[in-house]
Amino acid sequence: MTEMTPVVTPEPRQRELFDDAEKAVDRLIELYEEATGFLSKKFSESLLGAKPSHRYRAHYPEIRLVSTSYVQADSRLAFGHVAEPGVYSATVTRPDLFRNYLIQQIGLVIRTHGQKVMIGPSDTPIPVHFAVMNDASLSVPQEGALQFQLRDVFDVPDLATTNDDIVNGYGFAYPDGSRALAPFTAQRVDYSLARLSHYTATGPQHFQNHVLFTNYQFYVEEFEAYARAALDDPDSGYTSFVGPGNAEITDGGTAMPEPSKMPQMPTYHLKRKNGAGITLVNIGVGPSNAKTATDHIAVLRPHAWLMVGHCAGLRNSQALGDFVLAHAYLREDKVLDDDLPVWVPIPPLAEVQIALEQAVAQVTELEGYDLKRIMRTGTVASVDNRNWELRDQTGPVQRLSQSRAIALDMESATIAANGFRFRVPYGTLLCVSDKPLHGELKLPGMASSFYKTQVARHLLIGIRAMELLRGMPLERLHSRKLRSFEETAFL
């Protein structure tokens, strides 16, 4: 096809102004469904015949705000306002999935600025892959399987709009000059939604606002046991439990079907009304998986994520089973160095730290000074070499000592750093499973005994911390210390 190929689009829609957030989101849903329905229909038709004589295109809907003056916003709020006058916009995908989030964020902007928002089609085409992603009857064949080149007829994913330039602070602007209203473009969100389904084998609609990451399967087994008990407790507030393959149960005694092949990062969701439940992701071992998981979960705008896993204790005074509450990170994981340089400090978040310490106290029934018997607060080092003990120890041990590190793992710094980068409140509570510097290596017999006695208690602490954070107003939980000089209005 040539550049002169006629382009067929849905019937043009005019932009409209809204001062009601719910009605604005209703219009976003209407525009999105119209656009994706058009692309799905044309794609389905193209599979049946010869090469289409037209190019088919539909556009993401967008939200647009024109701020005409400086606004004295509530200085306590980390979000809900733009810094200065100008035009701000955000392309939107899956407004049905993000309905509550969009209503909240649009409502805050309208109230703070006293301005209506404009809803209409954007100039960003929807890639056909993402348009048909939620249509179970359709899938995009591999390149060469069709009688025509897909990109000659439909738009395909574009790396120019599938990146993290906004959250990385690279001075992002849309082609028309408008500045970002939200932290991710629609294509970036669509890409992550597809990746989440691939890596976790659960749909994005099941993810809850409070996410626990772990690096061992034992935590999954304890989480399922906890979830089943919660479903059988009518006062728990939890409504269902979802596992890989989107298998969902509402009764604690119901068997959970297992997929024929487990995904790379098995994920489980203990659901509650309005997404207030808890998601557990078994990211396995290593910083690469930790980055992958958080890169994609971030687009769902969770209220908090925590790492609850095992670590090597670095102090002789620690015992197997002791807890480590991270208040700083030595970043030698390397996977985020290009996005967030190692000279960027990753601060502890008071709200999360307090919730974790309170959870430890509640579960262990220890208070104050007695908590020091089983928990230390300090620097956690994360490395990218699982067998770091096999190297010459002079360099690594010196760095660990100089950083005042008390524990070492391969995931925590990555999860915290990506939380900082994506403005998602983060925290780390680890459990000492070995002490390699002191001759206590993780051997089979020791591990079995340790796992039996400690995993259930550790997981319960993570759950209890999330329940404490759930009771905190969102405006308090999302700290201003996560925001840079020029931030998006949307959280």
XYZ file of C-alpha atoms in Angstrom:
491
model
C 0.000 0.000 0.000
C 1.088 3.600 -0.579
C 0.784 6.640 1.629
C -2.335 7.613 -0.380
C -4.295 4.608 0.844
C -7.697 5.865 2.072
C -8.016 5.858 5.869
C -11.336 4.766 7.322
C -12.164 5.824 10.899
C -15.228 5.775 13.129
C -17.610 8.715 12.799
C -15.815 11.808 14.150
C -16.704 12.900 17.686
C -16.445 16.424 19.058
C -14.727 17.200 22.333
C -17.075 18.086 25.189
C -16.592 19.853 28.508
C -17.572 18.179 31.785
C -17.730 19.394 35.375
C -19.006 16.029 36.612
C -16.296 13.358 36.948
C -18.664 10.408 36.618
C -20.205 11.736 33.423
C -16.741 12.441 32.069
C -15.709 8.837 32.653
C -18.944 7.587 31.104
C -18.006 9.474 27.956
C -14.476 8.034 28.017
C -15.959 4.537 28.186
C -18.333 5.311 25.313
C -15.516 6.632 23.098
C -13.188 3.751 23.926
C -15.781 1.072 23.257
C -16.730 2.712 19.987
C -13.097 2.867 18.846
C -12.122 -0.674 19.847
C -15.392 -2.070 18.532
C -14.667 -0.495 15.157
C -11.147 -1.953 15.031
C -12.272 -5.389 16.172
C -14.981 -5.478 13.519
C -12.634 -4.398 10.721
C -9.909 -6.776 11.866
C -12.354 -9.699 11.972
C -13.512 -8.859 8.455
C -9.925 -8.634 7.195
C -9.215 -12.188 8.347
C -11.852 -13.556 5.991
C -10.854 -12.032 2.694
C -8.121 -10.569 0.570
C -5.954 -7.629 1.377
C -8.183 -4.685 2.429
C -8.191 -1.686 0.114
C -8.409 0.756 3.048
C -6.391 1.538 6.140
C -8.397 1.350 9.348
C -7.676 3.608 12.290
C -9.296 4.601 15.571
C -7.931 6.763 18.351
C -7.678 6.533 22.112
C -9.945 8.912 24.007
C -8.270 11.635 26.020
C -8.795 13.918 29.003
C -7.704 17.517 28.535
C -7.384 20.299 31.103
C -6.708 23.939 30.258
C -5.481 25.708 33.375
C -5.575 29.478 33.024
C -4.078 30.611 36.327
C -1.887 29.570 39.214
C -3.929 27.787 41.861
C -3.218 27.717 45.583
C -3.772 23.992 46.102
C -3.911 22.281 49.474
C -0.206 22.064 50.315
C -0.755 18.740 52.097
C -1.826 17.001 48.882
C 0.751 15.253 46.715
C -1.596 15.065 43.736
C -4.819 16.476 42.291
C -3.404 19.698 40.806
C -1.064 21.012 38.123
C 1.838 23.301 38.949
C 1.197 26.182 36.556
C -1.114 27.420 33.795
C -1.062 25.472 30.564
C -2.657 22.677 28.571
C -2.495 19.184 30.074
C -3.750 15.944 28.559
C -3.766 12.177 29.039
C -4.655 9.442 26.604
C -6.846 6.800 28.214
C -7.300 3.071 27.740
C -9.660 0.649 29.472
C -11.677 3.369 31.233
C -14.011 0.607 32.413
C -11.156 -1.023 34.328
C -9.910 2.308 35.709
C -13.344 3.815 36.352
C -12.980 4.434 40.103
C -9.450 5.770 39.719
C -10.450 8.127 36.909
C -13.493 9.441 38.768
C -11.338 10.183 41.793
C -8.519 11.874 39.883
C -10.738 13.882 37.520
C -12.927 14.946 40.440
C -9.917 16.258 42.368
C -8.679 18.285 39.388
C -12.112 19.792 38.746
C -12.525 20.807 42.401
C -8.992 22.142 42.820
C -8.851 24.206 39.634
C -12.497 25.114 39.263
C -12.147 24.151 35.602
C -14.093 21.740 33.452
C -12.236 18.906 31.748
C -12.535 18.234 28.042
C -13.245 14.697 26.824
C -12.839 13.605 23.218
C -10.744 11.563 20.789
C -6.971 12.006 20.940
C -4.516 12.021 18.049
C -2.944 8.726 19.223
C -4.026 5.664 17.197
C -4.983 2.477 19.052
C -2.773 -0.462 17.964
C -4.960 -3.282 16.718
C -3.233 -5.728 19.104
C -4.576 -3.813 22.087
C -7.984 -3.172 20.545
C -8.722 -6.896 20.190
C -6.964 -7.933 23.412
C -10.200 -8.233 25.362
C -12.112 -10.010 22.604
C -11.754 -13.734 23.319
C -12.846 -14.586 19.777
C -9.946 -12.697 18.181
C -6.165 -12.823 18.311
C -3.529 -11.180 16.164
C -1.623 -13.774 14.070
C 2.151 -13.739 13.857
C 3.809 -11.674 11.152
C 3.494 -13.445 7.802
C 0.417 -15.468 8.677
C -1.934 -13.026 6.937
C -2.190 -12.296 3.204
C -1.055 -8.730 3.871
C 1.325 -6.833 6.129
C -0.615 -5.967 9.250
C 1.020 -2.560 9.629
C -0.132 -1.631 6.111
C -3.755 -1.820 7.210
C -3.796 -1.286 10.983
C -1.729 0.650 13.488
C 0.681 -1.442 15.542
C 2.448 -0.684 18.871
C 4.756 2.320 18.716
C 7.740 2.552 21.074
C 7.547 6.340 20.845
C 4.434 6.223 23.035
C 5.206 3.003 24.939
C 7.868 4.254 27.310
C 8.467 5.743 30.749
C 9.496 9.236 29.747
C 6.836 10.785 31.986
C 7.724 8.996 35.221
C 11.443 9.222 34.474
C 11.166 13.003 34.281
C 12.474 13.502 30.765
C 10.361 16.564 29.954
C 7.633 14.622 28.185
C 5.117 16.490 26.010
C 2.492 15.220 23.582
C 2.966 16.068 19.868
C 0.511 18.976 20.173
C 2.603 20.478 22.984
C 0.297 19.598 25.864
C 1.941 18.349 29.040
C 1.184 15.085 30.799
C -1.853 14.934 33.056
C -1.262 11.281 34.058
C 1.940 9.270 34.657
C 1.466 6.841 31.748
C 0.279 7.076 28.163
C -2.539 4.806 27.019
C -0.195 2.648 24.920
C 2.160 2.206 27.867
C -0.773 1.067 29.997
C -2.069 -1.306 27.318
C 1.364 -2.856 26.944
C 1.593 -3.531 30.675
C -1.921 -4.933 30.891
C -0.989 -7.454 28.213
C 2.290 -8.305 29.945
C 0.550 -8.775 33.299
C -1.792 -11.354 31.842
C 1.196 -13.141 30.286
C 3.479 -13.194 33.337
C 0.884 -13.789 36.063
C -1.861 -15.715 34.221
C -4.464 -13.504 35.853
C -6.383 -10.617 34.331
C -5.677 -7.036 35.437
C -9.252 -6.699 36.693
C -8.389 -9.015 39.596
C -5.433 -7.032 40.944
C -6.057 -5.382 44.284
C -4.769 -2.046 45.572
C -2.397 -3.647 48.095
C 0.331 -5.843 46.602
C 2.676 -8.217 48.406
C 5.761 -9.534 46.622
C 7.542 -12.665 47.754
C 10.438 -14.769 46.521
C 9.312 -18.204 47.742
C 6.441 -20.562 46.949
C 5.924 -21.305 50.647
C 4.304 -17.879 51.033
C 1.798 -18.721 48.311
C 0.678 -21.825 50.176
C 0.201 -19.839 53.382
C -1.623 -17.086 51.507
C -4.080 -19.595 50.068
C -4.695 -21.050 53.527
C -5.304 -17.556 54.904
C -7.597 -16.706 51.983
C -9.712 -19.827 52.463
C -10.172 -19.054 56.148
C -11.088 -15.460 55.299
C -13.730 -16.561 52.786
C -15.323 -18.743 55.447
C -15.429 -15.793 57.874
C -18.508 -13.666 57.062
C -16.994 -10.703 58.918
C -13.685 -10.650 57.025
C -14.931 -8.454 54.184
C -13.133 -10.582 51.576
C -15.339 -11.801 48.741
C -13.319 -14.187 46.540
C -9.924 -15.710 45.857
C -8.377 -15.817 42.380
C -5.419 -17.858 41.172
C -3.542 -18.403 37.887
C -5.815 -19.056 34.960
C -8.322 -16.617 36.499
C -9.753 -19.452 38.575
C -11.996 -17.841 41.187
C -13.603 -19.297 44.307
C -15.943 -17.697 46.833
C -16.006 -20.522 49.373
C -13.057 -21.671 51.440
C -13.824 -25.323 50.837
C -13.913 -25.144 47.038
C -11.027 -26.685 45.123
C -8.924 -24.224 43.149
C -8.339 -25.440 39.568
C -4.676 -25.313 38.568
C -3.557 -24.365 35.060
C -1.757 -27.003 33.029
C 1.304 -24.771 32.958
C 2.196 -22.308 35.712
C 3.178 -18.779 34.652
C 6.539 -17.170 35.304
C 5.187 -15.215 38.269
C 2.177 -16.986 39.800
C -0.191 -14.403 41.259
C -3.104 -14.699 43.683
C -5.762 -12.191 44.628
C -7.779 -12.086 47.844
C -10.468 -9.722 46.663
C -12.464 -7.134 48.522
C -14.984 -4.521 47.435
C -13.513 -1.638 45.391
C -10.171 -3.394 45.006
C -9.347 -3.025 48.713
C -8.082 -6.604 49.017
C -4.576 -8.033 48.746
C -2.634 -9.422 45.785
C 0.358 -11.738 46.295
C 2.917 -12.089 43.488
C 5.567 -14.793 43.640
C 8.283 -13.035 41.655
C 10.808 -15.791 42.284
C 14.473 -14.981 42.802
C 16.312 -12.086 41.205
C 16.081 -8.376 40.397
C 15.011 -8.899 36.780
C 11.695 -10.445 37.771
C 11.252 -7.830 40.487
C 11.632 -5.050 37.932
C 9.393 -6.757 35.390
C 6.566 -7.243 37.866
C 6.676 -3.727 39.266
C 7.105 -2.117 35.820
C 3.735 -3.507 34.823
C 1.774 -3.482 38.084
C 2.596 0.225 38.441
C 0.118 1.173 35.688
C -2.706 -0.123 37.904
C -1.800 2.622 40.419
C -1.797 0.425 43.541
C -1.998 2.141 46.920
C 1.078 0.327 48.259
C 3.394 -2.594 47.633
C 5.571 -4.482 50.085
C 8.316 -7.077 49.810
C 7.979 -9.998 52.238
C 10.617 -12.596 51.546
C 13.764 -14.267 52.775
C 17.178 -12.738 53.182
C 20.675 -13.449 54.405
C 21.309 -11.974 57.840
C 24.648 -10.155 57.976
C 25.035 -9.624 61.722
C 26.178 -12.198 64.245
C 23.533 -10.966 66.678
C 20.737 -12.033 64.329
C 19.075 -15.426 64.556
C 17.331 -17.443 61.875
C 13.745 -16.285 61.763
C 14.463 -12.707 62.877
C 12.817 -9.899 60.938
C 14.506 -7.074 59.047
C 12.680 -3.782 58.478
C 14.495 -1.919 55.706
C 15.003 1.799 56.166
C 17.652 2.149 53.444
C 18.864 0.189 50.433
C 22.290 -0.584 48.995
C 21.492 -0.929 45.313
C 23.750 -3.390 43.518
C 20.932 -5.025 41.539
C 21.871 -2.951 38.432
C 18.564 -3.403 36.575
C 17.320 0.141 37.225
C 20.570 2.051 36.850
C 19.553 3.559 33.493
C 16.146 4.676 34.758
C 17.017 5.674 38.312
C 20.734 6.329 38.930
C 22.218 4.794 42.059
C 22.956 8.265 43.453
C 19.201 8.815 43.891
C 18.324 8.125 47.555
C 15.373 5.801 48.215
C 13.851 7.190 51.419
C 11.843 5.176 53.942
C 8.161 6.154 54.039
C 7.023 6.850 57.592
C 3.464 5.665 57.022
C 4.627 2.294 55.682
C 7.388 1.860 58.273
C 4.974 2.489 61.140
C 2.401 0.059 59.686
C 5.024 -2.681 59.354
C 6.355 -2.182 62.882
C 2.819 -2.181 64.298
C 2.031 -5.361 62.373
C 5.102 -7.106 63.788
C 4.086 -6.034 67.286
C 0.498 -7.240 66.860
C 1.399 -10.643 65.429
C 4.333 -11.390 67.768
C 2.708 -9.733 70.810
C 5.972 -7.937 71.577
C 6.172 -4.215 72.181
C 8.689 -1.414 72.341
C 12.190 -2.414 73.363
C 11.276 -6.115 73.322
C 10.729 -5.909 69.553
C 14.486 -5.572 69.200
C 14.821 -9.211 70.213
C 13.350 -10.357 66.895
C 13.557 -7.368 64.526
C 16.295 -5.042 63.341
C 15.915 -1.872 61.316
C 18.680 -0.956 58.905
C 20.108 -1.110 55.407
C 19.155 -3.956 53.083
C 21.577 -4.720 50.248
C 20.248 -6.173 46.996
C 22.644 -7.826 44.541
C 22.324 -9.422 41.120
C 24.553 -12.414 41.848
C 22.812 -15.287 43.632
C 26.122 -16.919 44.466
C 27.903 -13.819 45.714
C 29.370 -15.904 48.577
C 31.583 -17.766 46.111
C 33.554 -14.648 45.170
C 36.498 -13.136 47.013
C 34.840 -11.560 50.038
C 37.184 -8.607 50.607
C 35.321 -6.140 48.378
C 31.695 -7.153 48.965
C 32.030 -7.483 52.727
C 33.731 -4.112 53.015
C 30.889 -2.412 51.116
C 28.281 -4.202 53.198
C 29.999 -3.083 56.387
C 30.457 0.508 55.241
C 26.769 0.728 54.273
C 25.771 -0.637 57.714
C 23.845 -3.392 55.916
C 22.050 -5.882 58.123
C 20.575 -8.112 55.400
C 21.100 -9.091 51.786
C 18.707 -10.304 49.102
C 18.152 -9.898 45.345
C 14.781 -8.144 45.070
C 14.005 -5.612 47.816
C 15.995 -2.641 46.513
C 14.513 -3.120 43.040
C 10.958 -3.132 44.369
C 11.577 -0.100 46.579
C 13.386 1.811 43.822
C 10.594 1.167 41.331
C 8.063 2.210 43.975
C 9.969 5.481 44.326
C 10.197 5.848 40.561
C 6.517 5.131 39.936
C 5.240 7.048 43.000
C 3.852 3.882 44.627
C 4.333 3.693 48.432
C 6.731 0.835 49.214
C 8.292 -1.043 52.092
C 10.292 -4.147 52.953
C 10.048 -6.651 55.785
C 12.357 -9.628 55.355
C 12.968 -12.768 57.369
C 16.477 -14.102 58.013
C 16.791 -17.580 56.518
C 20.588 -17.988 56.632
C 23.751 -16.237 57.838
C 26.448 -16.959 55.258
C 29.058 -14.679 56.817
C 28.768 -16.639 60.048
C 28.761 -20.199 58.747
C 25.002 -20.723 58.844
C 24.251 -21.564 55.220
C 20.794 -22.390 53.908
C 20.930 -26.193 53.933
C 17.998 -28.579 53.372
C 17.394 -29.660 56.964
C 17.675 -26.183 58.412
C 15.463 -24.767 55.686
C 12.616 -27.208 56.308
C 12.483 -26.422 60.005
C 12.727 -22.691 59.371
C 9.986 -22.635 56.753
C 7.540 -24.549 58.943
C 7.859 -22.180 61.865
C 8.303 -18.770 60.264
C 6.528 -18.409 56.922
C 2.969 -18.293 58.283
C 3.835 -15.648 60.862
C 5.799 -13.546 58.374
C 2.998 -13.596 55.803
C 0.428 -12.687 58.449
C 2.529 -9.655 59.373
C 2.540 -8.542 55.728
C -1.228 -8.961 55.494
C -1.769 -7.123 58.779
C 0.408 -4.238 57.575
C -1.658 -3.958 54.411
C -4.849 -3.910 56.446
C -3.437 -1.063 58.523
C -2.522 0.864 55.382
C -5.975 0.182 53.944
C -7.477 2.137 56.828
C -5.354 5.195 56.021
C -6.730 7.976 53.776
C -5.144 7.860 50.332
C -4.133 11.510 50.642
C -2.026 10.616 53.679
C -0.501 7.432 52.325
C 0.784 8.955 49.088
C 3.671 10.980 50.402
C 4.901 14.228 48.850
C 8.436 12.885 49.141
C 7.702 10.674 46.113
C 6.926 13.670 43.908
C 9.468 15.595 41.818
C 9.508 19.269 40.810
C 7.000 18.982 37.960
C 4.457 16.266 38.617
C 1.346 15.009 36.892
C -1.955 15.943 38.476
C -3.071 12.323 38.452
C -1.645 10.013 41.076
